[in-house]
PDB file of C-alpha atoms in Angstrom:
ATOM      1  CA  MET A   1      65.531   4.061  -3.736  1.00 48.00           C
ATOM      2  CA  THR A   2      66.399   7.097  -1.614  1.00 52.00           C
ATOM      3  CA  GLU A   3      66.726   9.212  -4.744  1.00 51.00           C
ATOM      4  CA  ALA A   4      63.306   8.046  -5.989  1.00 47.00           C
ATOM      5  CA  ILE A   5      61.696   8.967  -2.686  1.00 50.00           C
ATOM      6  CA  ARG A   6      63.399  12.362  -2.777  1.00 55.00           C
ATOM      7  CA  LYS A   7      61.971  13.031  -6.251  1.00 59.00           C
ATOM      8  CA  PHE A   8      58.491  11.882  -5.277  1.00 64.00           C
ATOM      9  CA  ASP A   9      57.336  15.488  -4.694  1.00 75.00           C
ATOM     10  CA  TRP A  10      55.604  14.846  -1.398  1.00 79.00           C
ATOM     11  CA  PRO A  11      54.668  18.508  -0.816  1.00 85.00           C
ATOM     12  CA  GLY A  12      52.988  18.851  -4.213  1.00 85.00           C
ATOM     13  CA  ARG A  13      51.070  15.605  -3.913  1.00 88.00           C
ATOM     14  CA  LEU A  14      49.956  16.326  -0.352  1.00 90.00           C
ATOM     15  CA  LYS A  15      48.828  19.808  -1.357  1.00 92.00           C
ATOM     16  CA  ALA A  16      46.799  18.404  -4.268  1.00 90.00           C
ATOM     17  CA  MET A  17      45.303  15.702  -2.036  1.00 91.00           C
ATOM     18  CA  GLY A  18      44.421  18.277   0.615  1.00 94.00           C
ATOM     19  CA  ALA A  19      42.700  20.504  -1.926  1.00 93.00           C
ATOM     20  CA  HIS A  20      40.762  17.537  -3.296  1.00 92.00           C
ATOM     21  CA  LEU A  21      39.800  16.455   0.223  1.00 93.00           C
ATOM     22  CA  LEU A  22      38.513  19.943   1.045  1.00 94.00           C
ATOM     23  CA  ILE A  23      36.403  20.038  -2.127  1.00 93.00           C
ATOM     24  CA  SER A  24      35.090  16.513  -1.461  1.00 91.00           C
ATOM     25  CA  LEU A  25      34.147  17.328   2.132  1.00 92.00           C
ATOM     26  CA  THR A  26      32.377  20.536   1.089  1.00 93.00           C
ATOM     27  CA  LEU A  27      30.369  18.738  -1.591  1.00 91.00           C
ATOM     28  CA  ALA A  28      29.580  15.822   0.732  1.00 89.00           C
ATOM     29  CA  ALA A  29      28.416  18.219   3.467  1.00 91.00           C
ATOM     30  CA  ALA A  30      26.117  20.037   1.030  1.00 93.00           C
ATOM     31  CA  LEU A  31      24.598  16.776  -0.211  1.00 90.00           C
ATOM     32  CA  ALA A  32      24.245  15.446   3.332  1.00 88.00           C
ATOM     33  CA  ALA A  33      22.373  18.617   4.317  1.00 91.00           C
ATOM     34  CA  LEU A  34      20.022  18.141   1.364  1.00 92.00           C
ATOM     35  CA  VAL A  35      19.370  14.511   2.281  1.00 91.00           C
ATOM     36  CA  MET A  36      19.115  14.813   6.061  1.00 89.00           C
ATOM     37  CA  LEU A  37      17.420  18.202   6.407  1.00 91.00           C
ATOM     38  CA  VAL A  38      15.208  18.375   3.314  1.00 93.00           C
ATOM     39  CA  TRP A  39      14.414  14.889   2.005  1.00 93.00           C
ATOM     40  CA  TYR A  40      14.733  12.904   5.251  1.00 92.00           C
ATOM     41  CA  PRO A  41      13.961  15.163   8.228  1.00 91.00           C
ATOM     42  CA  TRP A  42      13.845  13.416  11.602  1.00 90.00           C
ATOM     43  CA  PRO A  43      12.304  10.957  12.419  1.00 92.00           C
ATOM     44  CA  TYR A  44      11.726   9.932   8.812  1.00 92.00           C
ATOM     45  CA  SER A  45      15.478   9.490   8.377  1.00 88.00           C
ATOM     46  CA  VAL A  46      15.260   6.637  10.895  1.00 88.00           C
ATOM     47  CA  LEU A  47      11.994   5.155   9.658  1.00 90.00           C
ATOM     48  CA  ALA A  48      12.538   5.250   5.908  1.00 87.00           C
ATOM     49  CA  GLY A  49      16.005   3.781   5.477  1.00 78.00           C
ATOM     50  CA  GLY A  50      17.735   4.257   2.130  1.00 68.00           C
ATOM     51  CA  ARG A  51      20.537   6.350   3.620  1.00 72.00           C
ATOM     52  CA  GLY A  52      22.971   3.494   4.161  1.00 75.00           C
ATOM     53  CA  LEU A  53      24.121   3.279   0.546  1.00 69.00           C
ATOM     54  CA  PHE A  54      24.391   7.061   0.347  1.00 78.00           C
ATOM     55  CA  TRP A  55      26.653   7.252   3.401  1.00 82.00           C
ATOM     56  CA  LEU A  56      28.733   4.329   2.122  1.00 81.00           C
ATOM     57  CA  VAL A  57      29.233   6.000  -1.257  1.00 79.00           C
ATOM     58  CA  VAL A  58      30.002   9.371   0.337  1.00 84.00           C
ATOM     59  CA  SER A  59      32.501   7.842   2.766  1.00 86.00           C
ATOM     60  CA  VAL A  60      34.336   5.895   0.070  1.00 81.00           C
ATOM     61  CA  ASP A  61      34.201   8.915  -2.242  1.00 83.00           C
ATOM     62  CA  VAL A  62      35.661  11.324   0.299  1.00 88.00           C
ATOM     63  CA  ILE A  63      38.506   8.914   1.088  1.00 88.00           C
ATOM     64  CA  LEU A  64      39.231   7.348  -2.293  1.00 87.00           C
ATOM     65  CA  GLY A  65      39.099  10.513  -4.419  1.00 89.00           C
ATOM     66  CA  PRO A  66      41.856  12.383  -2.555  1.00 92.00           C
ATOM     67  CA  VAL A  67      43.971   9.202  -2.316  1.00 90.00           C
ATOM     68  CA  LEU A  68      43.761   8.702  -6.090  1.00 90.00           C
ATOM     69  CA  THR A  69      44.694  12.352  -6.570  1.00 90.00           C
ATOM     70  CA  PHE A  70      47.733  11.831  -4.332  1.00 90.00           C
ATOM     71  CA  VAL A  71      48.804   8.865  -6.483  1.00 89.00           C
ATOM     72  CA  ALA A  72      48.090  10.467  -9.858  1.00 88.00           C
ATOM     73  CA  PHE A  73      49.389  13.971  -9.193  1.00 89.00           C
ATOM     74  CA  ASN A  74      52.829  14.433 -10.683  1.00 85.00           C
ATOM     75  CA  THR A  75      54.124  17.786 -11.919  1.00 81.00           C
ATOM     76  CA  ALA A  76      56.608  15.913 -14.106  1.00 81.00           C
ATOM     77  CA  LYS A  77      53.734  14.722 -16.299  1.00 86.00           C
ATOM     78  CA  PRO A  78      52.759  16.737 -19.370  1.00 88.00           C
ATOM     79  CA  ARG A  79      50.053  19.214 -18.386  1.00 88.00           C
ATOM     80  CA  ALA A  80      47.462  17.648 -20.693  1.00 91.00           C
ATOM     81  CA  GLU A  81      48.069  14.202 -19.191  1.00 91.00           C
ATOM     82  CA  LEU A  82      47.828  15.510 -15.624  1.00 89.00           C
ATOM     83  CA  VAL A  83      44.581  17.341 -16.378  1.00 91.00           C
ATOM     84  CA  ARG A  84      43.175  14.201 -18.019  1.00 94.00           C
ATOM     85  CA  ASP A  85      44.047  12.011 -15.024  1.00 91.00           C
ATOM     86  CA  LEU A  86      42.532  14.426 -12.515  1.00 91.00           C
ATOM     87  CA  ALA A  87      39.437  14.886 -14.689  1.00 93.00           C
ATOM     88  CA  CYS A  88      38.938  11.102 -14.821  1.00 93.00           C
ATOM     89  CA  ILE A  89      39.176  10.880 -11.026  1.00 92.00           C
ATOM     90  CA  ALA A  90      36.675  13.727 -10.624  1.00 91.00           C
ATOM     91  CA  ALA A  91      34.289  12.144 -13.152  1.00 93.00           C
ATOM     92  CA  VAL A  92      34.329   8.776 -11.373  1.00 89.00           C
ATOM     93  CA  GLN A  93      33.834  10.478  -8.020  1.00 89.00           C
ATOM     94  CA  LEU A  94      30.903  12.579  -9.252  1.00 90.00           C
ATOM     95  CA  ALA A  95      29.304   9.547 -10.910  1.00 90.00           C
ATOM     96  CA  ALA A  96      29.479   7.604  -7.633  1.00 85.00           C
ATOM     97  CA  LEU A  97      27.998  10.530  -5.697  1.00 86.00           C
ATOM     98  CA  GLY A  98      25.281  10.898  -8.315  1.00 88.00           C
ATOM     99  CA  TYR A  99      24.392   7.218  -8.010  1.00 86.00           C
ATOM    100  CA  GLY A 100      24.151   7.428  -4.230  1.00 85.00           C
ATOM    101  CA  LEU A 101      22.080  10.611  -4.395  1.00 89.00           C
ATOM    102  CA  HIS A 102      19.747   9.119  -7.001  1.00 90.00           C
ATOM    103  CA  THR A 103      19.198   6.060  -4.803  1.00 87.00           C
ATOM    104  CA  VAL A 104      18.106   8.059  -1.757  1.00 90.00           C
ATOM    105  CA  TYR A 105      16.024  10.331  -3.996  1.00 93.00           C
ATOM    106  CA  GLU A 106      14.066   7.377  -5.369  1.00 91.00           C
ATOM    107  CA  VAL A 107      13.177   6.035  -1.915  1.00 90.00           C
ATOM    108  CA  ARG A 108      12.773   9.387  -0.124  1.00 93.00           C
ATOM    109  CA  PRO A 109       9.619   9.679   2.028  1.00 96.00           C
ATOM    110  CA  VAL A 110       6.970  11.739   0.244  1.00 98.00           C
ATOM    111  CA  ALA A 111       3.837  11.201   2.348  1.00 98.00           C
ATOM    112  CA  PHE A 112       2.931  10.308   5.922  1.00 98.00           C
ATOM    113  CA  VAL A 113      -0.576   8.936   5.547  1.00 98.00           C
ATOM    114  CA  PHE A 114      -3.252   7.889   8.015  1.00 98.00           C
ATOM    115  CA  GLU A 115      -4.986   4.791   6.714  1.00 96.00           C
ATOM    116  CA  VAL A 116      -7.706   2.913   8.616  1.00 93.00           C
ATOM    117  CA  ASP A 117      -5.859   2.054  11.841  1.00 95.00           C
ATOM    118  CA  ARG A 118      -2.270   3.200  11.336  1.00 97.00           C
ATOM    119  CA  PHE A 119       0.038   5.722   9.750  1.00 98.00           C
ATOM    120  CA  ARG A 120       2.054   4.690   6.728  1.00 97.00           C
ATOM    121  CA  LEU A 121       5.316   6.339   5.706  1.00 97.00           C
ATOM    122  CA  VAL A 122       5.203   6.272   1.916  1.00 97.00           C
ATOM    123  CA  GLY A 123       8.398   6.458  -0.132  1.00 95.00           C
ATOM    124  CA  ALA A 124       8.574   7.758  -3.683  1.00 96.00           C
ATOM    125  CA  ALA A 125       9.178   4.224  -4.946  1.00 94.00           C
ATOM    126  CA  ASP A 126       6.024   2.981  -3.171  1.00 95.00           C
ATOM    127  CA  VAL A 127       3.600   5.382  -4.855  1.00 97.00           C
ATOM    128  CA  ARG A 128       1.256   4.089  -7.554  1.00 97.00           C
ATOM    129  CA  ARG A 129       2.289   6.848  -9.912  1.00 97.00           C
ATOM    130  CA  GLN A 130      -0.307   6.211 -12.590  1.00 97.00           C
ATOM    131  CA  GLU A 131      -2.837   7.627 -10.111  1.00 97.00           C
ATOM    132  CA  LEU A 132      -1.054  10.969  -9.716  1.00 98.00           C
ATOM    133  CA  PRO A 133      -3.165  12.653 -12.442  1.00 97.00           C
ATOM    134  CA  GLN A 134      -6.278  11.574 -10.503  1.00 95.00           C
ATOM    135  CA  ALA A 135      -5.058  13.095  -7.234  1.00 97.00           C
ATOM    136  CA  ARG A 136      -6.019  16.500  -5.903  1.00 97.00           C
ATOM    137  CA  ALA A 137      -4.035  19.254  -7.600  1.00 96.00           C
ATOM    138  CA  ALA A 138      -1.821  19.806  -4.537  1.00 96.00           C
ATOM    139  CA  TYR A 139      -0.753  16.155  -4.494  1.00 97.00           C
ATOM    140  CA  ARG A 140      -0.003  15.493  -8.170  1.00 97.00           C
ATOM    141  CA  HIS A 141       3.723  16.058  -7.736  1.00 97.00           C
ATOM    142  CA  LEU A 142       5.712  14.069  -5.185  1.00 97.00           C
ATOM    143  CA  SER A 143       7.146  16.176  -2.396  1.00 96.00           C
ATOM    144  CA  LEU A 144      10.789  17.266  -2.478  1.00 95.00           C
ATOM    145  CA  ARG A 145      10.695  18.743   1.036  1.00 94.00           C
ATOM    146  CA  GLY A 146       9.924  15.814   3.269  1.00 94.00           C
ATOM    147  CA  PRO A 147       6.683  13.868   3.575  1.00 97.00           C
ATOM    148  CA  LEU A 148       3.279  15.551   3.447  1.00 98.00           C
ATOM    149  CA  LEU A 149       0.897  14.796   6.321  1.00 98.00           C
ATOM    150  CA  LEU A 150      -2.156  13.241   4.653  1.00 98.00           C
ATOM    151  CA  ALA A 151      -4.971  10.773   5.175  1.00 98.00           C
ATOM    152  CA  ALA A 152      -6.394   8.118   2.883  1.00 97.00           C
ATOM    153  CA  ARG A 153     -10.125   8.497   2.356  1.00 96.00           C
ATOM    154  CA  GLU A 154     -12.457   5.523   2.678  1.00 94.00           C
ATOM    155  CA  SER A 155     -13.188   3.633  -0.525  1.00 92.00           C
ATOM    156  CA  ASN A 156     -16.690   3.772  -1.953  1.00 91.00           C
ATOM    157  CA  PRO A 157     -18.828   0.607  -1.881  1.00 90.00           C
ATOM    158  CA  GLY A 158     -18.959  -1.507  -4.999  1.00 89.00           C
ATOM    159  CA  ASP A 159     -16.353  -1.611  -7.752  1.00 91.00           C
ATOM    160  CA  GLU A 160     -13.992   0.858  -6.085  1.00 90.00           C
ATOM    161  CA  ARG A 161     -13.817  -1.213  -2.907  1.00 92.00           C
ATOM    162  CA  LEU A 162     -13.188  -4.392  -4.900  1.00 93.00           C
ATOM    163  CA  GLN A 163     -10.430  -2.614  -6.821  1.00 92.00           C
ATOM    164  CA  THR A 164      -8.953  -1.438  -3.516  1.00 92.00           C
ATOM    165  CA  ILE A 165      -8.748  -5.016  -2.254  1.00 93.00           C
ATOM    166  CA  LYS A 166      -7.255  -6.220  -5.534  1.00 94.00           C
ATOM    167  CA  LEU A 167      -4.523  -3.569  -5.543  1.00 93.00           C
ATOM    168  CA  ALA A 168      -3.791  -4.101  -1.838  1.00 91.00           C
ATOM    169  CA  LEU A 169      -3.017  -7.731  -2.644  1.00 92.00           C
ATOM    170  CA  GLN A 170      -0.553  -6.427  -5.248  1.00 92.00           C
ATOM    171  CA  GLY A 171       1.183  -4.290  -2.618  1.00 89.00           C
ATOM    172  CA  TYR A 172      -0.610  -0.981  -3.186  1.00 94.00           C
ATOM    173  CA  ASP A 173      -2.344  -0.102   0.076  1.00 95.00           C
ATOM    174  CA  VAL A 174      -4.580   2.960  -0.021  1.00 96.00           C
ATOM    175  CA  GLY A 175      -1.867   5.077   1.576  1.00 96.00           C
ATOM    176  CA  THR A 176       0.318   4.590  -1.495  1.00 97.00           C
ATOM    177  CA  ARG A 177      -2.440   5.611  -3.927  1.00 98.00           C
ATOM    178  CA  PRO A 178      -2.593   9.354  -4.699  1.00 98.00           C
ATOM    179  CA  SER A 179      -6.245   9.165  -5.783  1.00 97.00           C
ATOM    180  CA  TYR A 180      -7.076   8.404  -2.119  1.00 98.00           C
ATOM    181  CA  TRP A 181      -5.012  11.196  -0.580  1.00 98.00           C
ATOM    182  CA  VAL A 182      -6.972  13.878   1.278  1.00 98.00           C
ATOM    183  CA  PRO A 183      -5.988  16.523   3.854  1.00 98.00           C
ATOM    184  CA  TYR A 184      -5.216  14.996   7.238  1.00 98.00           C
ATOM    185  CA  ASP A 185      -7.454  17.450   9.107  1.00 97.00           C
ATOM    186  CA  SER A 186     -10.475  16.269   7.121  1.00 97.00           C
ATOM    187  CA  GLN A 187     -10.216  12.805   8.686  1.00 97.00           C
ATOM    188  CA  LEU A 188      -9.616  13.667  12.350  1.00 97.00           C
ATOM    189  CA  LYS A 189     -12.790  11.904  13.495  1.00 96.00           C
ATOM    190  CA  ARG A 190     -11.602   8.662  11.893  1.00 97.00           C
ATOM    191  CA  VAL A 191      -8.125   9.148  13.347  1.00 98.00           C
ATOM    192  CA  LEU A 192      -9.449   9.565  16.889  1.00 97.00           C
ATOM    193  CA  ALA A 193     -11.863   6.658  16.476  1.00 97.00           C
ATOM    194  CA  SER A 194      -8.968   4.362  15.529  1.00 97.00           C
ATOM    195  CA  ALA A 195      -6.401   5.695  17.999  1.00 97.00           C
ATOM    196  CA  ARG A 196      -5.754   3.829  21.230  1.00 97.00           C
ATOM    197  CA  PRO A 197      -5.124   5.279  24.695  1.00 97.00           C
ATOM    198  CA  VAL A 198      -1.481   5.749  25.659  1.00 96.00           C
ATOM    199  CA  THR A 199      -2.195   3.916  28.904  1.00 94.00           C
ATOM    200  CA  LEU A 200      -1.990   0.685  26.881  1.00 96.00           C
ATOM    201  CA  LEU A 201       1.695   1.386  26.251  1.00 94.00           C
ATOM    202  CA  TYR A 202       2.237   1.475  30.007  1.00 93.00           C
ATOM    203  CA  ARG A 203       0.501  -1.867  30.403  1.00 93.00           C
ATOM    204  CA  GLN A 204       2.503  -3.406  27.578  1.00 91.00           C
ATOM    205  CA  LYS A 205       5.864  -2.615  29.187  1.00 90.00           C
ATOM    206  CA  PRO A 206       5.344  -1.451  32.772  1.00 92.00           C
ATOM    207  CA  GLU A 207       9.093  -1.533  33.402  1.00 93.00           C
ATOM    208  CA  THR A 208       9.523   1.437  31.008  1.00 91.00           C
ATOM    209  CA  ALA A 209       6.915   3.638  32.719  1.00 93.00           C
ATOM    210  CA  ALA A 210       9.430   6.233  33.914  1.00 94.00           C
ATOM    211  CA  GLU A 211      11.018   6.482  30.472  1.00 94.00           C
ATOM    212  CA  LEU A 212       7.608   6.832  28.848  1.00 94.00           C
ATOM    213  CA  ASP A 213       6.646   9.540  31.345  1.00 94.00           C
ATOM    214  CA  GLY A 214       9.688  11.544  30.266  1.00 95.00           C
ATOM    215  CA  GLN A 215       8.998  11.070  26.555  1.00 95.00           C
ATOM    216  CA  LEU A 216       5.377  12.188  26.863  1.00 95.00           C
ATOM    217  CA  ALA A 217       6.349  15.146  29.041  1.00 94.00           C
ATOM    218  CA  ALA A 218       8.844  16.248  26.369  1.00 95.00           C
ATOM    219  CA  MET A 219       5.976  16.206  23.849  1.00 96.00           C
ATOM    220  CA  GLY A 220       3.805  18.265  26.172  1.00 93.00           C
ATOM    221  CA  VAL A 221       0.928  15.783  26.328  1.00 94.00           C
ATOM    222  CA  ASP A 222      -1.117  14.421  29.198  1.00 89.00           C
ATOM    223  CA  LYS A 223      -0.992  10.639  29.355  1.00 88.00           C
ATOM    224  CA  ALA A 224      -4.604  10.572  30.509  1.00 90.00           C
ATOM    225  CA  SER A 225      -5.852  12.036  27.214  1.00 92.00           C
ATOM    226  CA  ALA A 226      -3.058  11.218  24.752  1.00 95.00           C
ATOM    227  CA  ARG A 227      -3.579   8.481  22.203  1.00 97.00           C
ATOM    228  CA  PHE A 228      -1.355   6.598  19.788  1.00 98.00           C
ATOM    229  CA  LEU A 229      -1.356   4.801  16.467  1.00 98.00           C
ATOM    230  CA  PRO A 230       1.300   2.502  15.008  1.00 97.00           C
ATOM    231  CA  ILE A 231       3.487   3.463  12.050  1.00 97.00           C
ATOM    232  CA  THR A 232       4.207   1.169   9.129  1.00 94.00           C
ATOM    233  CA  ALA A 233       7.540   2.122   7.581  1.00 91.00           C
ATOM    234  CA  ARG A 234      10.264   0.598   5.432  1.00 84.00           C
ATOM    235  CA  VAL A 235      12.817   0.008   8.200  1.00 81.00           C
ATOM    236  CA  GLN A 236      11.330   0.469  11.679  1.00 81.00           C
ATOM    237  CA  ASP A 237       7.813   0.482  13.099  1.00 84.00           C
ATOM    238  CA  TRP A 238       7.307   3.266  15.636  1.00 94.00           C
ATOM    239  CA  SER A 239       4.217   4.905  17.112  1.00 96.00           C
ATOM    240  CA  VAL A 240       2.651   8.327  16.627  1.00 97.00           C
ATOM    241  CA  ILE A 241       1.503  10.107  19.769  1.00 98.00           C
ATOM    242  CA  LEU A 242      -1.662  12.131  19.239  1.00 98.00           C
ATOM    243  CA  LYS A 243      -3.120  14.985  21.228  1.00 96.00           C
ATOM    244  CA  ALA A 244      -6.759  14.940  22.281  1.00 94.00           C
ATOM    245  CA  ASP A 245      -7.728  16.846  19.115  1.00 95.00           C
ATOM    246  CA  GLY A 246      -5.985  14.335  16.829  1.00 96.00           C
ATOM    247  CA  SER A 247      -2.994  16.501  15.952  1.00 96.00           C
ATOM    248  CA  ILE A 248       0.438  14.881  16.117  1.00 97.00           C
ATOM    249  CA  ALA A 249       2.357  15.528  19.328  1.00 97.00           C
ATOM    250  CA  GLY A 250       5.423  13.461  18.520  1.00 96.00           C
ATOM    251  CA  PHE A 251       6.917  10.109  17.673  1.00 97.00           C
ATOM    252  CA  LEU A 252       7.772   7.239  19.960  1.00 95.00           C
ATOM    253  CA  PRO A 253      10.437   4.634  19.107  1.00 94.00           C
ATOM    254  CA  ARG A 254       8.171   1.794  20.125  1.00 92.00           C
ATOM    255  CA  ASP A 255       6.249  -0.715  18.021  1.00 91.00           C
ATOM    256  CA  GLY A 256       2.553   0.083  18.337  1.00 91.00           C
ATOM    257  CA  PHE A 257       1.305  -3.148  16.781  1.00 92.00           C
ATOM    258  CA  PHE A 258       0.072  -5.271  19.675  1.00 89.00           C
TER     259      PHE A 258
END
């Protein structure tokens, strides 16, 4: 038993595991930067969800890959066999990372859309893609750099409005339909007409007045003129704080549907 332990080549295995761990951490950090800074910038990373599986896969990958390398690495093996074993471990690890990355890619937020009386955070999987060719040229390809700030135009009376109702019942609200996407600034009058005064948030939870004061001050808005609209998102429903001109001042982790 003692002889077997002595021949186990601890230094070689630990060195191989350490090298694998360093490579895994570097790759995981690069992918995490892509996901968190490009596809899911704050606060959309909180609102959209979809990151849980990615972090689970990355965590298991970073731990399991080096451990398997520690077990499989043996300089006594023929070189071809050792290379094959390590290549299999790397292939499984890359496949798992690819699956996790593909999952968050498919549900990444691509548009933050004002529609009627709220903002909707639209994920790539939510978009009615057959309408992309009908969208404005700038919106025919889903964003790879975080969600675009857009608005959904009003539907025209008649057949279009009936079709809008029909598709909404199927789960395709106007915010998810590229043929309805227009620049946010073009709909500021509608935004301000639908927005509600921030003072209502104080009335809803008067015990949080001091906290709300601090949050609004950090956004640089005056509570007397600031307004808000609720956000519909995949995971959490927050509120958007708007300046007097309708531009977005910030986000509030509070449900605005009341």
